[in-house]
Short mmCIF file of C-alpha atoms in Angstrom, two decimals:
data_model
loop_
_atom_site.label_atom_id
_atom_site.label_comp_id
_atom_site.label_asym_id
_atom_site.label_seq_id
_atom_site.Cartn_x
_atom_site.Cartn_y
_atom_site.Cartn_z
CA MET A 115 283.73 376.66 96.60
CA LYS A 116 285.21 379.90 95.82
CA GLU A 117 285.05 382.81 99.53
CA THR A 118 283.32 385.46 99.34
CA ILE A 119 284.58 388.37 101.59
CA LYS A 120 282.94 391.61 101.86
CA ASP A 121 285.73 394.40 102.32
CA GLY A 122 286.55 395.00 105.74
CA ALA A 123 285.80 391.55 107.06
CA TYR A 124 287.80 389.01 108.45
CA PRO A 125 286.84 384.96 107.83
CA ARG A 126 285.49 383.35 110.97
CA ILE A 127 286.93 379.81 110.08
CA LEU A 128 285.72 376.43 111.32
CA VAL A 129 288.30 373.76 110.86
CA ILE A 130 287.03 369.92 111.33
CA ARG A 131 288.99 366.98 112.07
CA LEU A 132 287.70 364.96 114.79
CA SER A 133 289.89 362.17 115.20
CA SER A 134 293.41 360.60 115.05
CA LEU A 135 296.07 361.96 116.48
CA GLY A 136 298.02 361.34 113.65
CA ASP A 137 295.78 362.99 111.58
CA ILE A 138 295.14 365.92 113.88
CA VAL A 139 299.17 366.54 114.07
CA LEU A 140 299.37 366.44 110.33
CA SER A 141 296.59 369.32 110.08
CA SER A 142 298.84 372.03 111.43
CA PRO A 143 300.43 373.83 108.14
CA VAL A 144 296.65 374.19 107.05
CA TYR A 145 296.49 376.80 109.91
CA LYS A 146 299.29 378.64 109.02
CA ASN A 147 298.58 378.99 105.71
CA LEU A 148 294.70 380.41 106.52
CA LYS A 149 296.91 382.91 108.47
CA ALA A 150 299.56 383.51 105.97
CA LYS A 151 296.53 384.60 103.38
CA TRP A 152 294.25 386.31 106.10
CA PRO A 153 296.31 387.31 109.55
CA ASN A 154 293.05 388.65 111.25
CA SER A 155 290.83 385.84 110.31
CA HIS A 156 289.64 383.90 113.39
CA ILE A 157 290.28 380.10 113.68
CA THR A 158 288.59 377.44 115.01
CA LEU A 159 288.94 373.43 115.41
CA LEU A 160 286.63 371.39 115.77
CA VAL A 161 287.29 367.58 117.33
CA LYS A 162 286.47 364.91 119.35
CA LYS A 163 287.34 365.39 123.28
CA GLN A 164 289.89 363.58 124.06
CA PHE A 165 292.29 364.82 120.98
CA ALA A 166 291.33 368.39 121.96
CA ASP A 167 294.91 368.67 124.08
CA VAL A 168 296.58 367.85 120.72
CA LEU A 169 296.93 371.00 118.95
CA ALA A 170 295.94 372.81 122.63
CA GLY A 171 298.34 376.42 122.01
CA HIS A 172 298.72 376.04 118.43
CA PRO A 173 299.83 379.99 117.86
CA ASP A 174 297.27 380.00 114.59
CA ILE A 175 294.57 378.28 116.31
CA ASP A 176 292.41 380.48 118.30
CA GLU A 177 290.01 378.60 119.41
CA ILE A 178 288.98 374.72 119.96
CA ILE A 179 285.70 373.20 120.17
CA THR A 180 284.96 369.62 121.02
CA LEU A 181 282.11 366.91 119.47
CA LYS A 182 278.89 367.08 121.24
CA LYS A 183 276.82 363.74 122.03
CA THR A 184 274.32 363.93 118.98
CA ASN A 185 275.03 366.06 115.85
CA MET A 186 272.14 369.23 116.38
CA GLU A 187 274.11 369.74 119.42
CA THR A 188 276.80 370.36 117.89
CA VAL A 189 275.24 371.81 115.12
CA HIS A 190 273.95 374.68 117.72
CA GLU A 191 277.20 375.43 119.01
CA ILE A 192 278.83 375.24 115.82
CA LYS A 193 276.05 378.45 115.05
CA LYS A 194 276.15 380.52 118.15
CA ARG A 195 279.58 381.51 117.06
CA GLY A 196 278.77 383.30 113.15
CA PHE A 197 281.27 381.30 110.83
CA THR A 198 282.03 381.81 107.07
CA HIS A 199 283.31 379.12 106.16
CA LEU A 200 284.17 375.95 106.72
CA LEU A 201 286.69 373.17 106.15
CA ASP A 202 285.95 368.95 106.03
CA LEU A 203 289.29 367.64 107.10
CA HIS A 204 287.53 364.70 107.84
CA SER A 205 285.02 363.87 105.50
CA ASN A 206 283.21 361.06 106.91
CA SER A 207 279.46 360.83 106.99
CA ARG A 208 279.16 362.51 110.18
CA SER A 209 281.38 365.76 109.16
CA MET A 210 279.20 366.54 106.57
CA ILE A 211 275.80 366.37 108.22
CA ILE A 212 276.86 368.22 110.46
CA SER A 213 278.86 370.34 107.53
CA ALA A 214 275.47 370.67 105.54
CA LEU A 215 273.27 371.56 108.37
CA SER A 216 275.77 374.32 110.11
CA GLY A 217 274.83 377.00 107.96
CA ILE A 218 278.52 378.11 106.70
CA PRO A 219 278.33 379.45 103.31
CA ASN A 220 281.57 378.84 101.73
CA LYS A 221 282.28 375.18 102.35
CA VAL A 222 285.35 372.79 100.98
CA LYS A 223 286.53 369.30 102.41
CA TYR A 224 289.32 367.31 101.46
CA ASN A 225 289.34 364.63 98.99
CA LYS A 226 290.16 361.45 100.95
CA ASN A 227 289.42 359.34 97.83
CA SER A 228 287.30 356.78 99.50
CA VAL A 229 286.72 354.76 96.27
CA GLU A 230 290.16 354.59 95.50
CA ARG A 231 290.78 353.66 98.84
CA ARG A 232 288.75 350.51 99.05
CA MET A 233 289.18 349.19 94.98
CA PHE A 234 292.68 348.84 96.63
CA VAL A 235 291.98 346.98 99.88
CA LYS A 236 289.50 344.83 98.09
CA TYR A 237 291.08 344.50 94.87
CA ARG A 238 294.64 345.64 95.08
CA LYS A 239 293.47 347.82 92.43
CA GLN A 240 296.61 350.90 92.15
CA SER A 241 295.41 354.41 91.13
CA PRO A 242 297.56 357.44 91.33
CA ALA A 243 295.19 359.25 93.88
CA LEU A 244 296.90 357.24 96.62
CA GLU A 245 300.15 357.94 96.10
CA LYS A 246 299.61 361.39 97.74
CA HIS A 247 300.51 361.72 101.68
CA THR A 248 297.52 362.66 103.34
CA LEU A 249 298.86 366.19 104.42
CA GLU A 250 299.14 367.20 100.26
CA LYS A 251 295.13 366.20 100.28
CA TYR A 252 295.14 368.61 102.84
CA LEU A 253 296.49 371.36 101.48
CA ASP A 254 294.89 370.72 98.37
CA ALA A 255 291.71 371.59 99.59
CA LEU A 256 292.87 375.46 100.35
CA LYS A 257 293.07 376.01 96.86
CA ALA A 258 289.52 376.52 96.62
CA TRP A 259 289.81 379.44 98.89
CA ASP A 260 292.80 380.59 96.61
CA VAL A 261 295.38 380.07 100.08
CA PRO A 262 298.66 379.62 98.80
CA ILE A 263 300.78 376.75 100.07
CA ILE A 264 303.69 378.01 102.44
CA TYR A 265 304.18 376.10 104.59
CA LYS A 266 304.02 372.22 104.07
CA GLU A 267 305.25 370.97 107.40
CA PRO A 268 303.58 370.33 110.82
CA GLN A 269 305.28 373.19 112.34
CA LEU A 270 306.52 372.13 115.73
CA GLY A 271 307.62 374.70 117.88
CA ASP A 272 307.91 376.78 121.92
CA TRP A 273 304.49 378.32 121.59
CA ALA A 274 302.88 380.75 123.33
CA TYR A 275 300.00 380.06 125.55
CA LYS A 276 297.38 382.50 126.26
CA ASN A 277 296.59 381.87 130.57
CA ALA A 278 299.89 382.81 131.14
CA ALA A 279 300.53 385.01 134.33
CA ALA A 280 303.08 386.24 136.54
CA PRO A 281 303.01 386.13 140.86
CA GLU A 282 302.18 389.61 141.07
CA GLY A 283 303.83 391.87 144.22
CA LYS A 284 306.06 389.34 145.67
CA LYS A 285 309.40 388.16 145.69
CA VAL A 286 309.75 384.23 144.37
CA ARG A 287 312.26 382.75 146.80
CA LYS A 288 312.32 379.09 145.67
CA ILE A 289 310.58 376.96 142.89
CA GLY A 290 309.55 373.72 142.98
CA ILE A 291 309.86 371.17 140.49
CA PHE A 292 307.57 367.35 141.39
CA GLN A 293 308.76 365.08 138.86
CA THR A 294 308.59 361.38 140.51
CA SER A 295 308.11 359.44 136.76
CA PHE A 296 310.09 357.43 134.99
CA ILE A 297 313.65 357.61 134.25
CA GLY A 298 313.06 358.80 131.03
CA ASP A 299 310.11 361.34 131.94
CA THR A 300 312.99 362.39 135.00
CA VAL A 301 315.43 363.18 132.57
CA LEU A 302 313.44 365.46 129.75
CA THR A 303 312.63 367.13 133.07
CA THR A 304 316.30 368.46 133.62
CA PRO A 305 315.97 372.11 130.61
CA LEU A 306 312.78 372.29 132.40
CA VAL A 307 315.33 373.09 136.03
CA THR A 308 317.72 374.39 133.70
CA LYS A 309 315.26 377.26 132.36
CA THR A 310 313.96 378.33 135.28
CA ALA A 311 316.91 378.82 137.48
CA LYS A 312 318.17 381.24 134.37
CA MET A 313 314.71 382.27 134.39
CA PHE A 314 314.82 383.02 138.12
CA PRO A 315 318.55 383.82 139.35
CA ASP A 316 317.59 384.71 142.71
CA ALA A 317 315.59 381.92 143.39
CA LYS A 318 316.44 378.48 144.58
CA ILE A 319 315.56 375.09 143.02
CA VAL A 320 313.99 372.35 144.80
CA VAL A 321 313.43 368.79 143.41
CA ILE A 322 310.71 366.31 144.78
CA THR A 323 311.61 363.23 142.32
CA ARG A 324 311.56 359.26 143.35
CA PRO A 325 314.98 357.76 145.52
CA GLU A 326 315.81 355.70 141.97
CA THR A 327 315.98 358.72 139.84
CA LYS A 328 317.96 360.71 142.58
CA SER A 329 321.26 360.74 140.95
CA ILE A 330 319.80 363.00 138.43
CA PHE A 331 319.26 365.45 140.04
CA GLU A 332 321.63 365.96 142.91
CA HIS A 333 324.75 366.87 141.29
CA MET A 334 323.00 369.74 139.02
CA PRO A 335 324.36 372.99 140.13
CA GLU A 336 321.16 374.55 139.84
CA VAL A 337 319.42 372.37 142.17
CA SER A 338 319.55 373.54 145.96
CA GLU A 339 317.48 371.13 147.46
CA ILE A 340 316.00 367.35 146.73
CA ILE A 341 312.67 365.79 148.41
CA LEU A 342 312.21 361.93 147.68
CA ASN A 343 309.04 360.51 147.27
CA SER A 344 308.55 356.75 147.17
CA LYS A 345 305.94 355.37 145.40
CA LYS A 346 306.85 351.44 147.01
CA GLY A 347 304.86 350.10 149.56
CA LEU A 348 303.22 351.79 152.78
CA SER A 349 305.30 354.29 151.41
CA LYS A 350 303.16 354.77 148.07
CA ILE A 351 300.28 355.56 150.75
CA THR A 352 301.74 357.53 153.76
CA GLY A 353 304.03 358.54 151.32
CA VAL A 354 301.54 361.38 150.12
CA PHE A 355 300.89 363.28 152.84
CA LYS A 356 304.45 363.32 154.04
CA THR A 357 305.77 364.54 150.83
CA ALA A 358 303.19 366.88 150.88
CA LYS A 359 304.42 367.81 154.48
CA GLU A 360 307.79 368.72 153.34
CA ILE A 361 306.88 370.78 150.41
CA LYS A 362 305.01 372.69 152.27
CA GLU A 363 307.43 373.02 155.32
CA SER A 364 310.48 374.30 152.37
CA GLY A 365 308.91 377.20 151.79
CA ILE A 366 308.04 376.80 148.72
CA ASP A 367 306.85 379.72 146.34
CA ILE A 368 305.62 378.36 142.93
CA LEU A 369 305.14 374.43 142.28
CA LEU A 370 305.85 372.83 138.79
CA VAL A 371 304.11 369.53 137.75
CA PRO A 372 305.43 367.72 134.57
CA HIS A 373 304.20 364.60 135.48
CA ARG A 374 300.10 364.35 134.77
CA SER A 375 299.01 361.75 137.92
CA PHE A 376 296.35 362.41 139.99
CA ARG A 377 298.78 361.64 143.45
CA SER A 378 301.32 364.31 141.79
CA ALA A 379 298.10 366.94 142.02
CA LEU A 380 296.90 365.80 144.99
CA ILE A 381 300.33 365.52 146.43
CA ALA A 382 301.14 369.36 145.02
CA TRP A 383 297.37 370.50 146.37
CA LEU A 384 298.13 369.24 150.26
CA SER A 385 301.11 370.90 150.08
CA LYS A 386 299.53 374.10 149.89
CA VAL A 387 302.03 376.17 148.13
CA PRO A 388 300.19 378.89 146.44
CA ILE A 389 300.93 378.50 142.70
CA ARG A 390 300.70 375.23 141.87
CA ILE A 391 301.09 374.90 137.75
CA GLY A 392 300.15 371.64 136.06
CA PHE A 393 298.79 370.62 132.61
CA SER A 394 295.29 370.77 131.84
CA SER A 395 295.39 367.00 130.65
CA SER A 396 296.52 366.21 134.21
CA GLU A 397 293.70 363.57 135.85
CA GLY A 398 293.78 365.96 139.10
CA TRP A 399 293.96 369.21 136.81
CA PHE A 400 291.58 370.96 139.25
CA PHE A 401 294.12 370.49 142.19
CA TYR A 402 296.41 373.48 140.17
CA THR A 403 296.08 376.87 140.31
CA LYS A 404 297.01 377.35 137.16
CA THR A 405 296.63 374.84 133.86
CA VAL A 406 299.16 375.26 130.47
CA PRO A 407 297.62 373.25 127.65
CA PHE A 408 299.48 370.18 126.79
CA SER A 409 300.57 369.01 122.96
CA TRP A 410 301.61 366.14 121.56
CA MET A 411 302.96 368.28 119.35
CA ILE A 412 306.11 369.30 120.64
CA HIS A 413 309.04 366.66 121.97
CA ASP A 414 308.19 365.87 126.09
CA ALA A 415 311.62 368.56 127.19
CA GLU A 416 310.10 371.91 125.42
CA ARG A 417 306.43 370.46 126.71
CA ASN A 418 307.95 370.60 130.02
CA LEU A 419 309.94 374.10 129.69
CA ASN A 420 305.85 375.59 128.68
CA LEU A 421 304.86 374.99 132.49
CA LEU A 422 306.54 378.09 132.50
CA HIS A 423 304.11 380.20 131.08
CA GLY A 424 301.77 379.81 133.54
CA ILE A 425 304.68 382.37 135.25
CA VAL A 426 305.83 384.23 132.29
CA LYS A 427 304.13 385.66 129.52
CA GLU A 428 306.76 386.56 127.13
CA ASN A 429 308.74 383.25 124.78
CA PHE A 430 311.67 382.40 125.36
CA GLN A 431 314.27 379.90 123.64
CA ALA A 432 314.05 376.18 124.71
CA GLU A 433 316.62 374.98 126.84
CA GLU A 434 319.23 372.36 125.69
CA LEU A 435 318.71 368.69 127.08
CA ASN A 436 322.49 368.25 128.99
CA LEU A 437 324.02 366.26 131.47
CA LYS A 438 327.22 366.46 130.85
CA GLY A 439 328.12 368.31 133.63
CA ILE A 440 327.11 365.77 136.15
CA PRO A 441 329.96 363.90 137.61
CA THR A 442 329.68 359.67 138.06
CA PRO A 443 331.57 357.20 139.68
CA ASP A 444 334.18 356.64 136.87
CA GLU A 445 335.91 354.32 139.44
CA ASN A 446 333.47 351.64 139.23
CA VAL A 447 333.48 352.16 135.45
CA GLU A 448 337.04 351.93 134.65
CA ARG A 449 337.04 348.94 136.54
CA LEU A 450 334.00 347.84 134.21
CA MET A 451 335.78 348.63 131.72
CA GLU A 452 338.85 346.48 132.58
CA ASP A 453 337.11 343.77 133.42
CA TYR A 454 335.19 343.28 130.43
CA HIS A 455 338.47 344.38 128.25
CA LEU A 456 336.82 346.95 126.80
CA ASN A 457 339.60 349.72 126.77
CA GLY A 458 341.18 350.85 123.48
CA LYS A 459 338.08 349.54 122.01
CA THR A 460 335.13 350.85 119.60
CA LEU A 461 332.02 350.65 121.73
CA VAL A 462 328.32 350.16 120.96
CA GLY A 463 325.59 350.41 123.46
CA VAL A 464 323.07 348.34 123.10
CA HIS A 465 319.67 348.32 124.97
CA PRO A 466 317.16 345.62 124.17
CA GLY A 467 314.59 345.47 126.82
CA SER A 468 311.58 348.56 128.06
CA ALA A 469 309.28 348.23 130.94
CA TRP A 470 307.02 347.84 128.59
CA PRO A 471 307.27 343.83 126.32
CA THR A 472 304.91 345.50 123.53
CA LYS A 473 308.41 347.94 122.64
CA CYS A 474 311.05 345.50 122.68
CA TRP A 475 312.21 344.56 119.42
CA PRO A 476 312.44 340.46 119.26
CA GLU A 477 315.47 338.96 121.34
CA GLU A 478 316.80 336.76 118.35
CA LYS A 479 317.14 340.26 115.84
CA TYR A 480 318.90 342.01 118.53
CA THR A 481 320.86 338.63 118.55
CA GLN A 482 321.31 338.76 115.27
CA LEU A 483 322.44 342.68 115.00
CA ILE A 484 324.67 342.21 117.41
CA ALA A 485 326.56 339.71 115.99
CA ARG A 486 326.18 341.41 112.80
CA LEU A 487 328.15 344.98 113.86
CA GLN A 488 331.03 342.55 115.57
CA ASN A 489 331.65 341.00 112.90
CA GLU A 490 331.28 342.78 110.16
CA LEU A 491 332.23 346.12 111.65
CA GLY A 492 334.54 345.22 114.00
CA VAL A 493 333.05 347.26 117.18
CA THR A 494 332.25 346.19 120.10
CA ALA A 495 328.62 346.05 121.06
CA VAL A 496 328.34 346.61 125.23
CA ILE A 497 324.22 345.45 126.40
CA VAL A 498 322.35 348.23 128.44
CA GLY A 499 319.80 347.76 131.17
CA GLY A 500 318.34 347.35 134.54
CA GLY A 501 318.37 344.39 136.83
CA LYS A 502 315.68 342.95 134.54
CA ASP A 503 317.17 343.37 131.72
CA GLY A 504 319.89 340.89 132.90
CA GLU A 505 319.46 337.47 131.65
CA LEU A 506 317.88 339.01 128.20
CA GLY A 507 321.30 340.81 128.18
CA GLU A 508 323.30 337.94 129.32
CA ARG A 509 320.71 335.12 126.80
CA ILE A 510 321.88 337.88 123.54
CA ARG A 511 325.33 337.66 124.53
CA HIS A 512 325.40 334.21 124.45
CA SER A 513 323.52 333.50 121.68
CA ALA A 514 325.37 336.84 119.97
CA GLY A 515 329.02 334.52 119.97
CA GLY A 516 329.43 335.96 122.98
CA ASP A 517 332.18 338.76 122.29
CA ALA A 518 329.49 341.26 123.56
CA ALA A 519 329.61 342.78 127.30
CA ASN A 520 326.81 342.68 129.03
CA LEU A 521 326.48 345.10 132.07
CA ALA A 522 322.67 344.60 132.23
CA GLY A 523 322.04 344.55 135.56
CA LYS A 524 325.23 345.69 136.53
CA THR A 525 325.60 349.63 136.71
CA SER A 526 323.72 351.89 139.09
CA LEU A 527 321.57 354.61 136.91
CA THR A 528 324.91 356.76 137.83
CA ASP A 529 327.46 354.48 136.31
CA LEU A 530 325.25 354.29 133.05
CA MET A 531 325.31 358.37 132.58
CA SER A 532 329.18 357.61 133.26
CA ILE A 533 329.48 354.65 130.28
CA MET A 534 327.47 356.26 128.27
CA ARG A 535 329.51 358.93 127.61
CA ARG A 536 331.89 356.03 125.98
CA PHE A 537 329.14 354.96 123.14
CA LYS A 538 330.24 356.00 119.65
CA LEU A 539 326.69 355.18 118.80
CA PHE A 540 323.32 354.04 120.63
CA VAL A 541 321.12 351.14 119.60
CA THR A 542 317.77 351.14 122.07
CA ASN A 543 314.06 350.56 121.74
CA ASP A 544 311.88 353.57 122.83
CA SER A 545 313.03 354.10 126.75
CA GLY A 546 314.97 355.97 129.06
CA PRO A 547 318.41 355.21 128.23
CA MET A 548 317.12 356.39 124.92
CA HIS A 549 317.33 360.13 126.82
CA ILE A 550 319.65 359.76 128.57
CA ALA A 551 321.89 358.70 125.69
CA THR A 552 320.76 361.88 123.66
CA ALA A 553 321.76 364.45 126.84
CA PHE A 554 324.72 363.52 126.31
CA ALA A 555 325.16 363.32 122.65
CA VAL A 556 325.61 359.62 122.16
CA PRO A 557 323.99 359.51 118.37
CA THR A 558 320.81 356.98 119.44
CA LEU A 559 319.56 354.83 117.06
CA ALA A 560 315.61 354.14 118.08
CA ILE A 561 313.85 351.23 117.33
CA PHE A 562 309.58 352.45 117.29
CA GLY A 563 306.54 350.24 117.62
CA PRO A 564 303.80 350.33 119.31
CA THR A 565 304.78 354.31 120.05
CA THR A 566 304.94 356.77 117.35
CA LYS A 567 307.14 359.95 117.11
CA GLU A 568 303.75 361.88 117.57
CA LEU A 569 303.64 361.01 120.89
CA GLY A 570 306.85 363.42 121.56
CA PHE A 571 308.92 361.04 123.14
CA PHE A 572 311.54 360.39 120.70
CA PRO A 573 315.11 361.21 120.67
CA TYR A 574 315.82 364.91 121.22
CA GLY A 575 317.98 366.65 118.74
CA LYS A 576 320.52 366.10 115.93
CA GLY A 577 321.89 363.43 113.92
CA HIS A 578 319.45 360.69 115.79
CA ARG A 579 317.13 358.17 113.84
CA VAL A 580 314.25 356.24 114.48
CA ILE A 581 313.15 353.34 112.64
CA GLU A 582 309.55 352.25 112.18
CA VAL A 583 307.26 350.37 110.48
CA LYS A 584 305.26 352.98 108.12
CA GLY A 585 301.92 352.76 107.52
CA LEU A 586 300.56 350.51 110.15
CA GLN A 587 297.42 351.77 111.19
CA CYS A 588 297.42 350.27 114.67
CA ARG A 589 300.38 352.59 115.46
CA PRO A 590 299.98 354.10 118.47
CA CYS A 591 297.95 351.34 120.40
CA ALA A 592 298.89 353.22 123.26
CA LEU A 593 300.90 355.65 125.14
CA HIS A 594 303.47 354.27 126.85
CA GLY A 595 303.15 350.49 124.92
CA GLY A 596 301.45 347.79 126.40
CA LYS A 597 302.25 343.97 127.62
CA LYS A 598 301.39 342.13 124.54
CA CYS A 599 299.81 343.13 121.04
CA PRO A 600 296.11 343.84 121.21
CA LEU A 601 295.43 342.92 117.74
CA GLY A 602 298.00 339.71 118.30
CA HIS A 603 300.26 340.02 115.25
CA PHE A 604 303.03 342.17 116.55
CA LYS A 605 303.47 343.42 113.14
CA CYS A 606 305.11 347.55 114.68
CA MET A 607 308.16 345.17 115.60
CA ASN A 608 308.23 341.80 113.70
CA ASP A 609 308.20 343.58 110.35
CA ILE A 610 311.51 345.47 111.40
CA THR A 611 314.32 343.70 109.93
CA VAL A 612 318.14 343.38 110.93
CA ASP A 613 319.54 344.71 107.75
CA GLU A 614 317.39 347.63 107.85
CA VAL A 615 318.65 348.31 111.76
CA PHE A 616 322.34 347.19 110.53
CA ASN A 617 322.48 349.33 107.72
CA ASN A 618 321.09 352.21 109.62
CA ALA A 619 323.73 351.52 112.33
CA LYS A 620 326.36 351.78 109.56
CA GLU A 621 325.77 355.05 107.95
CA MET A 622 325.59 356.58 111.72
CA LEU A 623 328.97 355.23 112.24
CA GLU A 624 329.98 356.63 109.21
CA GLU A 625 328.33 359.60 109.18
CA ASN A 626 330.51 359.64 112.29
CA GLY A 627 333.92 359.24 110.85
CA VAL A 628 333.54 356.24 113.36
CA ILE A 629 334.32 353.90 110.90
CA GLU A 630 335.45 354.31 107.37
CA LYS A 631 333.31 354.07 104.46
CA LYS A 632 333.38 351.51 101.25
#
């Protein structure tokens, strides 16, 4: 249906995309194209409640409303807003009912080619319509309103948030950054430390973290104090009050909390810090004095930076993920290099483990990959990992022919950071060491199974690659992975071949001049 807009009026547009994560992510260019045609339009997105944060903070979406318990409740909410246009990007029975009852005059829906899809699934009957990407179909729907297609890819960026506010009438003396998550998440908090120090040069930076991740922050010149928070044994309970007391006594004026757990929010509240800023999707969001939207559309390192929008209103450039300045126990690493005869060799780091079993590419495939890397390319594989990965690394080393070095379980976190800089390539599952590698600008080849790049934890920066099974509808099956495949087939990892990983590794080594291209 062609749009009809009176002179001097601006359209109020309702976009329906109820779920799911990937589909909502893909809809991002739609709003940019609508705003490009009608800069003063008001765009509202209707989604299911659990996906409301996916596009929160998108610069071209003015409002997000969530689906109610009944269709009539949803329709009532829609009718209150006086929409002139409706774009249905869901095209199922529910969205069509809502559209029909909405009373909105200009309505368009995207063609999901349901019949063609059913014919293909049931009878394997091919159709040209199936060759189009879902995003292309979204954009095709805009043609009915003569919207020029300028933006064709999901937009990632540093969005300006509307609920930002600066502290008034008080000099900021100390800013605390609370991160007690896993190694990878902790590494991705370092740009927040750096950016905060640059934006508040007269303030001291206090980091609250776990004993296991203390070494990530203790040598950063921006950090003036570290408060340790233990989660083990009795200290998991007593540590809540102990940590809150230490934060309170440190005199922190503003506390930034990238960790979204209830425990972190509770400690922040108990600390009585005047300004406490966390994400709107945090389990204990109500403990914060201010919240900023949590968006899946950007990398976790950039997402953490957005906490600063709770303090300052202006936009700012993202900070590089960088750990190069951190001193590490080089003497210990030199000993390991000598003991394992690694000096003078071209080293490729390999991390076959993960805290989540389903994030692990099968052991036998890592064995075959390492054998081929060494036999065909002449590089030396160095297996790394935590204490629990030691036996896994030894099995892989032995099965691959014994020429690889197994340092899994033999290095501390600071050792790992030291030796990481010596790798010409890092092959890894979706894990903490992946983020450490990218922080040191080591070309990283990541193997993603149950998790996807849309979740924001992909290798950060240029020159890295992600290998994943495309088109597998069960991905992502969980935010962090799980203990076993919920469907029992584990296709997200089993279908990634050794040839595919090896060929990508070879290309990356050639591109970086490590080996000659034949």
